Amino acid sequence: MAFSLQIENEFVQNSERVKSVDLHPTEPWILVGLYSGTISIWNHHTKTEEKSFKISESPVRSAKFIARENWIVAATDDQFIRVYDYQNTEKVTEFKAHKDYIRSLVIHPTLPYVISASDDQVLKVWDWTNGWSSIQNFEGHSHYVMQVALNPNDESSFATASLDGTLKIWKLNSSTSNLTLEGHLKGVNCVEYFTSNDKHYLLSGSDDYTAKVWDYRTKNVVQTLEGHKNNVTTVCTHPEFPILITASEDNTVKIWDSVTYRLQTTLNFGLERVWSIGYKKGSHQLAFGCDKGFIIVKIDCSSQNLRAAKQD
């Protein structure tokens, strides 16, 4: 079914390079992780910064809300994971987690687990009810592990993207992957699950300038999304609308129909390279972290007029 998009800018904040963005599930907050080693919480209703933590001299590549604990968890290039209580701004804990840069964190939706992915080629599961101990390691990639994504249809399963050019799918109870997907010509930076017409897929983005849609049950590439002119840094499958979103070091965001895979629109916010995308269920908002700051846009697929607002 064809649709039209309406996109409007709600909040633009110029800053230094934003490597990570995350939207709080209930509060009007966006958590940004900066290359400078700072994490900040901004209220996108009042357009004001509510809290800021200088946590490291090294870049923050991933920062997430753990809303059920009132925490923020952040990972940095100094190989540490740090946890803060965002109500009283106190540090809960910090620990050296990996032997190299930590690229990605995900929060398990029901279990007290954080999964981390690192340039040391290892993934780890951390249990915060057990003193933040590492309860499982996952090894098998032969280059940096750039991102990890949980399967929303199977909470015991997750996927990873690596600069070794592959995607792997894992189970929480097994230290070795049960599936490897190959097809990108260069390293893979990002991965996410999505469902379309009751079928389950993976979406990946690569340094080969493409994104790919995978039927991971058959290990086949369903579609290659072409058009970016530089590395695809992050991808997103919108929880409310039938769209796929890809972002790139070519400074653009592209929005695709998740059924036909046709390109719907290309956005350029004027904030240079795009590094991260944030979203939450039940919301029409998307957040993008870029070289020159972050932006929150409101998206609607019901309008008959295609309009992509851009920053002057």
Short mmCIF file of C-alpha atoms in Angstrom, two decimals:
data_model
loop_
_atom_site.label_atom_id
_atom_site.label_comp_id
_atom_site.label_asym_id
_atom_site.label_seq_id
_atom_site.Cartn_x
_atom_site.Cartn_y
_atom_site.Cartn_z
CA MET A 1 0.00 0.00 0.00
CA ALA A 2 1.44 3.35 -1.03
CA PHE A 3 1.75 6.13 1.51
CA SER A 4 3.06 9.67 1.78
CA LEU A 5 5.37 11.04 4.43
CA GLN A 6 5.27 14.25 6.38
CA ILE A 7 8.34 15.11 8.40
CA GLU A 8 8.84 18.19 10.53
CA ASN A 9 11.68 19.30 12.74
CA GLU A 10 10.70 19.59 16.41
CA PHE A 11 14.00 20.33 18.13
CA VAL A 12 17.51 20.98 16.85
CA GLN A 13 20.43 21.36 19.23
CA ASN A 14 23.90 22.19 17.99
CA SER A 15 26.72 20.57 19.93
CA GLU A 16 29.90 18.63 19.44
CA ARG A 17 29.73 15.21 17.81
CA VAL A 18 26.83 13.04 19.02
CA LYS A 19 27.62 9.33 18.76
CA SER A 20 24.57 7.98 20.60
CA VAL A 21 20.92 9.00 21.11
CA ASP A 22 18.21 7.27 23.14
CA LEU A 23 14.63 8.32 23.92
CA HIS A 24 13.20 7.66 27.39
CA PRO A 25 10.10 5.40 27.21
CA THR A 26 7.87 7.64 29.36
CA GLU A 27 9.60 10.99 29.98
CA PRO A 28 10.15 13.66 27.28
CA TRP A 29 13.89 13.05 27.47
CA ILE A 30 16.62 12.37 24.97
CA LEU A 31 19.92 10.94 26.18
CA VAL A 32 22.92 11.93 24.06
CA GLY A 33 26.40 10.48 24.22
CA LEU A 34 29.13 12.82 23.00
CA TYR A 35 32.51 12.15 21.44
CA SER A 36 33.96 14.42 24.14
CA GLY A 37 33.13 11.92 26.91
CA THR A 38 29.97 13.66 28.17
CA ILE A 39 26.42 12.33 28.42
CA SER A 40 23.47 14.72 28.63
CA ILE A 41 19.73 14.48 29.15
CA TRP A 42 17.68 17.02 27.20
CA ASN A 43 13.96 17.69 27.62
CA HIS A 44 12.60 17.90 24.09
CA HIS A 45 9.38 19.56 25.28
CA THR A 46 11.08 22.47 27.04
CA LYS A 47 14.15 22.30 24.77
CA THR A 48 16.45 22.55 27.77
CA GLU A 49 19.32 20.46 29.09
CA GLU A 50 18.25 18.84 32.38
CA LYS A 51 21.38 16.94 33.36
CA SER A 52 24.94 16.53 32.12
CA PHE A 53 27.67 14.11 33.22
CA LYS A 54 31.31 14.31 32.20
CA ILE A 55 32.10 10.62 32.52
CA SER A 56 35.37 10.18 30.63
CA GLU A 57 38.07 11.82 28.55
CA SER A 58 37.25 9.22 25.87
CA PRO A 59 34.32 9.18 23.43
CA VAL A 60 30.94 7.82 24.52
CA ARG A 61 29.81 5.50 21.71
CA SER A 62 26.70 4.08 23.37
CA ALA A 63 24.46 5.40 26.15
CA LYS A 64 21.07 3.97 27.10
CA PHE A 65 18.30 4.51 29.62
CA ILE A 66 17.51 1.60 31.95
CA ALA A 67 14.20 3.17 32.85
CA ARG A 68 12.98 0.49 35.26
CA GLU A 69 16.00 1.21 37.48
CA ASN A 70 16.15 5.00 36.85
CA TRP A 71 19.63 4.49 35.46
CA ILE A 72 21.80 5.49 32.53
CA VAL A 73 24.42 3.05 31.28
CA ALA A 74 27.22 4.33 29.06
CA ALA A 75 30.21 2.77 27.31
CA THR A 76 33.38 4.59 26.32
CA ASP A 77 36.61 4.14 24.42
CA ASP A 78 38.52 3.75 27.69
CA GLN A 79 36.94 0.25 27.85
CA PHE A 80 34.71 1.09 30.82
CA ILE A 81 30.99 0.76 31.38
CA ARG A 82 29.57 3.35 33.79
CA VAL A 83 26.14 3.45 35.38
CA TYR A 84 24.46 6.55 36.85
CA ASP A 85 21.22 7.14 38.72
CA TYR A 86 19.60 9.91 36.68
CA GLN A 87 17.38 11.07 39.55
CA ASN A 88 20.13 11.95 42.01
CA THR A 89 22.95 12.05 39.38
CA GLU A 90 25.06 9.70 41.48
CA LYS A 91 27.36 7.09 39.99
CA VAL A 92 26.05 3.57 40.65
CA THR A 93 29.13 1.73 39.44
CA GLU A 94 31.93 1.66 36.91
CA PHE A 95 34.07 -1.22 35.73
CA LYS A 96 36.48 -2.14 32.97
CA ALA A 97 34.39 -4.27 30.64
CA HIS A 98 36.50 -4.98 27.55
CA LYS A 99 40.03 -4.85 26.19
CA ASP A 100 39.24 -2.29 23.47
CA TYR A 101 36.64 0.33 22.50
CA ILE A 102 33.04 -0.55 23.39
CA ARG A 103 30.82 0.14 20.39
CA SER A 104 27.31 -0.87 21.39
CA LEU A 105 25.07 -1.59 24.38
CA VAL A 106 21.57 -3.07 24.48
CA ILE A 107 19.26 -3.46 27.47
CA HIS A 108 17.30 -6.68 27.75
CA PRO A 109 13.57 -5.85 27.99
CA THR A 110 12.75 -8.24 30.85
CA LEU A 111 15.94 -9.73 32.29
CA PRO A 112 18.46 -7.64 34.31
CA TYR A 113 21.00 -7.84 31.50
CA VAL A 114 23.09 -5.45 29.43
CA ILE A 115 24.87 -6.84 26.37
CA SER A 116 28.03 -5.07 25.20
CA ALA A 117 29.93 -5.31 21.91
CA SER A 118 33.55 -4.31 21.48
CA ASP A 119 36.50 -3.87 19.17
CA ASP A 120 38.09 -6.76 21.09
CA GLN A 121 35.74 -8.96 18.98
CA VAL A 122 33.89 -10.18 22.07
CA LEU A 123 30.31 -9.70 23.29
CA LYS A 124 29.48 -9.89 26.98
CA VAL A 125 26.32 -10.15 29.07
CA TRP A 126 26.32 -8.22 32.36
CA ASP A 127 23.87 -9.04 35.17
CA TRP A 128 23.16 -6.00 37.34
CA THR A 129 21.46 -8.10 40.03
CA ASN A 130 24.69 -10.07 40.38
CA GLY A 131 27.07 -7.20 40.99
CA TRP A 132 27.33 -6.37 37.29
CA SER A 133 29.25 -9.60 36.77
CA SER A 134 29.88 -10.94 33.29
CA ILE A 135 27.80 -14.11 33.01
CA GLN A 136 28.41 -14.97 29.35
CA ASN A 137 30.95 -14.24 26.61
CA PHE A 138 30.27 -14.62 22.89
CA GLU A 139 33.17 -15.08 20.49
CA GLY A 140 33.30 -15.76 16.77
CA HIS A 141 33.73 -12.47 14.92
CA SER A 142 37.17 -11.82 13.44
CA HIS A 143 37.03 -8.00 13.51
CA TYR A 144 35.42 -5.21 15.57
CA VAL A 145 31.84 -5.92 16.69
CA MET A 146 30.04 -2.69 15.82
CA GLN A 147 26.48 -3.28 17.01
CA VAL A 148 24.22 -5.71 18.80
CA ALA A 149 20.41 -5.87 18.41
CA LEU A 150 17.90 -7.94 20.39
CA ASN A 151 15.21 -9.91 18.59
CA PRO A 152 11.84 -8.43 19.67
CA ASN A 153 10.12 -11.71 18.78
CA ASP A 154 12.54 -13.91 20.73
CA GLU A 155 14.10 -12.38 23.83
CA SER A 156 16.72 -15.14 24.00
CA SER A 157 18.13 -14.24 20.56
CA PHE A 158 20.21 -11.33 19.26
CA ALA A 159 22.13 -10.29 16.14
CA THR A 160 25.50 -8.62 15.70
CA ALA A 161 27.21 -6.63 12.95
CA SER A 162 30.98 -6.69 12.47
CA LEU A 163 33.70 -5.15 10.37
CA ASP A 164 34.57 -8.72 9.35
CA GLY A 165 31.74 -8.26 6.82
CA THR A 166 29.27 -10.60 8.50
CA LEU A 167 26.16 -10.63 10.61
CA LYS A 168 25.77 -13.31 13.26
CA ILE A 169 22.77 -14.50 15.25
CA TRP A 170 23.24 -15.82 18.77
CA LYS A 171 21.30 -17.33 21.66
CA LEU A 172 21.83 -16.11 25.21
CA ASN A 173 22.53 -19.63 26.45
CA SER A 174 25.23 -20.42 23.86
CA SER A 175 28.67 -18.84 23.49
CA THR A 176 28.87 -19.62 19.75
CA SER A 177 26.65 -18.19 17.02
CA ASN A 178 24.13 -20.42 15.29
CA LEU A 179 23.94 -18.44 12.06
CA THR A 180 26.29 -16.30 9.95
CA LEU A 181 25.09 -14.06 7.12
CA GLU A 182 27.51 -13.00 4.41
CA GLY A 183 26.85 -10.70 1.48
CA HIS A 184 28.17 -7.22 2.20
CA LEU A 185 31.36 -6.29 0.35
CA LYS A 186 32.89 -4.46 3.31
CA GLY A 187 32.46 -4.18 7.06
CA VAL A 188 28.98 -4.09 8.58
CA ASN A 189 28.26 -1.24 11.01
CA CYS A 190 24.70 -1.79 12.13
CA VAL A 191 21.83 -4.25 12.36
CA GLU A 192 18.20 -4.29 13.43
CA TYR A 193 15.28 -6.71 13.36
CA PHE A 194 11.92 -5.92 11.77
CA THR A 195 8.67 -7.60 10.77
CA SER A 196 6.82 -6.99 7.49
CA ASN A 197 3.72 -8.86 6.34
CA ASP A 198 4.17 -11.26 9.28
CA LYS A 199 7.66 -12.22 8.10
CA HIS A 200 10.79 -11.57 10.15
CA TYR A 201 13.84 -9.85 8.68
CA LEU A 202 17.14 -8.21 9.52
CA LEU A 203 18.25 -4.81 8.21
CA SER A 204 21.98 -4.09 8.03
CA GLY A 205 24.17 -1.17 6.95
CA SER A 206 27.72 -1.34 5.66
CA ASP A 207 30.88 0.46 4.60
CA ASP A 208 30.02 -0.76 1.08
CA TYR A 209 27.50 2.18 1.04
CA THR A 210 24.48 -0.17 1.00
CA ALA A 211 21.88 -1.47 3.40
CA LYS A 212 20.54 -5.00 3.02
CA VAL A 213 17.31 -6.72 4.01
CA TRP A 214 17.83 -10.35 5.05
CA ASP A 215 15.47 -13.27 5.45
CA TYR A 216 17.59 -14.83 8.17
CA ARG A 217 15.59 -18.06 8.16
CA THR A 218 16.71 -18.78 4.59
CA LYS A 219 19.96 -16.74 4.87
CA ASN A 220 18.98 -14.87 1.69
CA VAL A 221 19.35 -11.19 0.85
CA VAL A 222 15.81 -10.04 0.03
CA GLN A 223 16.78 -6.54 -1.08
CA THR A 224 19.82 -4.30 -1.34
CA LEU A 225 19.07 -0.62 -0.65
CA GLU A 226 21.36 1.52 -2.79
CA GLY A 227 21.79 5.26 -2.99
CA HIS A 228 24.03 6.38 -0.15
CA LYS A 229 27.36 7.85 -1.22
CA ASN A 230 29.36 6.91 1.87
CA ASN A 231 29.37 4.41 4.73
CA VAL A 232 25.95 3.49 6.17
CA THR A 233 26.43 4.12 9.90
CA THR A 234 23.08 3.25 11.46
CA VAL A 235 19.70 1.79 10.53
CA CYS A 236 16.26 1.85 12.11
CA THR A 237 12.98 0.06 11.50
CA HIS A 238 10.17 2.26 12.76
CA PRO A 239 7.90 0.57 15.33
CA GLU A 240 4.76 2.45 14.22
CA PHE A 241 5.12 2.93 10.47
CA PRO A 242 6.03 0.65 7.54
CA ILE A 243 9.35 2.35 6.91
CA LEU A 244 13.05 1.58 7.09
CA ILE A 245 15.53 4.34 7.90
CA THR A 246 19.19 4.41 6.92
CA ALA A 247 21.78 7.05 7.83
CA SER A 248 25.23 7.67 6.46
CA GLU A 249 28.50 9.51 6.54
CA ASP A 250 27.24 11.17 3.34
CA ASN A 251 25.28 13.48 5.74
CA THR A 252 21.89 12.10 4.67
CA VAL A 253 19.06 10.01 6.06
CA LYS A 254 17.02 7.92 3.65
CA ILE A 255 13.53 6.58 4.34
CA TRP A 256 12.34 3.47 2.50
CA ASP A 257 9.03 1.62 2.22
CA SER A 258 9.46 -1.57 4.29
CA VAL A 259 7.18 -3.55 1.96
CA THR A 260 8.23 -2.42 -1.53
CA TYR A 261 11.72 -1.20 -0.47
CA ARG A 262 11.26 1.90 -2.62
CA LEU A 263 13.03 5.07 -1.52
CA GLN A 264 10.45 7.53 -0.13
CA THR A 265 12.61 10.56 0.68
CA THR A 266 16.13 11.74 1.45
CA LEU A 267 16.78 14.16 4.33
CA ASN A 268 19.76 16.36 5.05
CA PHE A 269 19.59 18.17 8.38
CA GLY A 270 22.72 20.24 7.80
CA LEU A 271 24.43 18.60 10.78
CA GLU A 272 27.01 16.69 8.71
CA ARG A 273 27.60 12.95 9.29
CA VAL A 274 24.78 11.00 10.96
CA TRP A 275 25.86 8.45 13.59
CA SER A 276 22.82 7.27 15.50
CA ILE A 277 19.04 6.99 15.49
CA GLY A 278 16.73 6.91 18.50
CA TYR A 279 13.05 5.99 18.67
CA LYS A 280 10.47 4.49 21.02
CA LYS A 281 7.27 2.52 20.68
CA GLY A 282 4.09 4.56 20.55
CA SER A 283 5.84 7.71 19.37
CA HIS A 284 6.00 9.47 16.02
CA GLN A 285 9.34 10.99 16.96
CA LEU A 286 12.80 10.08 15.74
CA ALA A 287 16.10 11.39 17.05
CA PHE A 288 19.32 11.61 15.06
CA GLY A 289 22.82 12.14 16.44
CA CYS A 290 25.24 13.89 14.10
CA ASP A 291 28.65 15.56 13.88
CA LYS A 292 27.20 18.99 14.65
CA GLY A 293 24.51 18.10 17.19
CA PHE A 294 21.21 16.26 17.35
CA ILE A 295 17.72 16.70 15.98
CA ILE A 296 14.29 15.35 16.83
CA VAL A 297 11.77 15.09 14.02
CA LYS A 298 8.11 14.15 14.00
CA ILE A 299 7.10 11.74 11.28
CA ASP A 300 3.64 10.97 9.91
CA CYS A 301 2.74 8.55 7.15
CA SER A 302 -0.87 9.69 6.76
CA SER A 303 -0.29 13.00 4.98
CA GLN A 304 -0.89 13.27 1.25
CA ASN A 305 1.86 15.79 0.78
CA LEU A 306 5.48 14.79 0.94
CA ARG A 307 7.40 17.41 2.87
CA ALA A 308 10.84 17.08 4.33
CA ALA A 309 11.76 20.01 6.58
CA LYS A 310 15.43 20.91 6.66
CA GLN A 311 17.48 23.09 8.91
CA ASP A 312 18.61 26.35 7.36
#
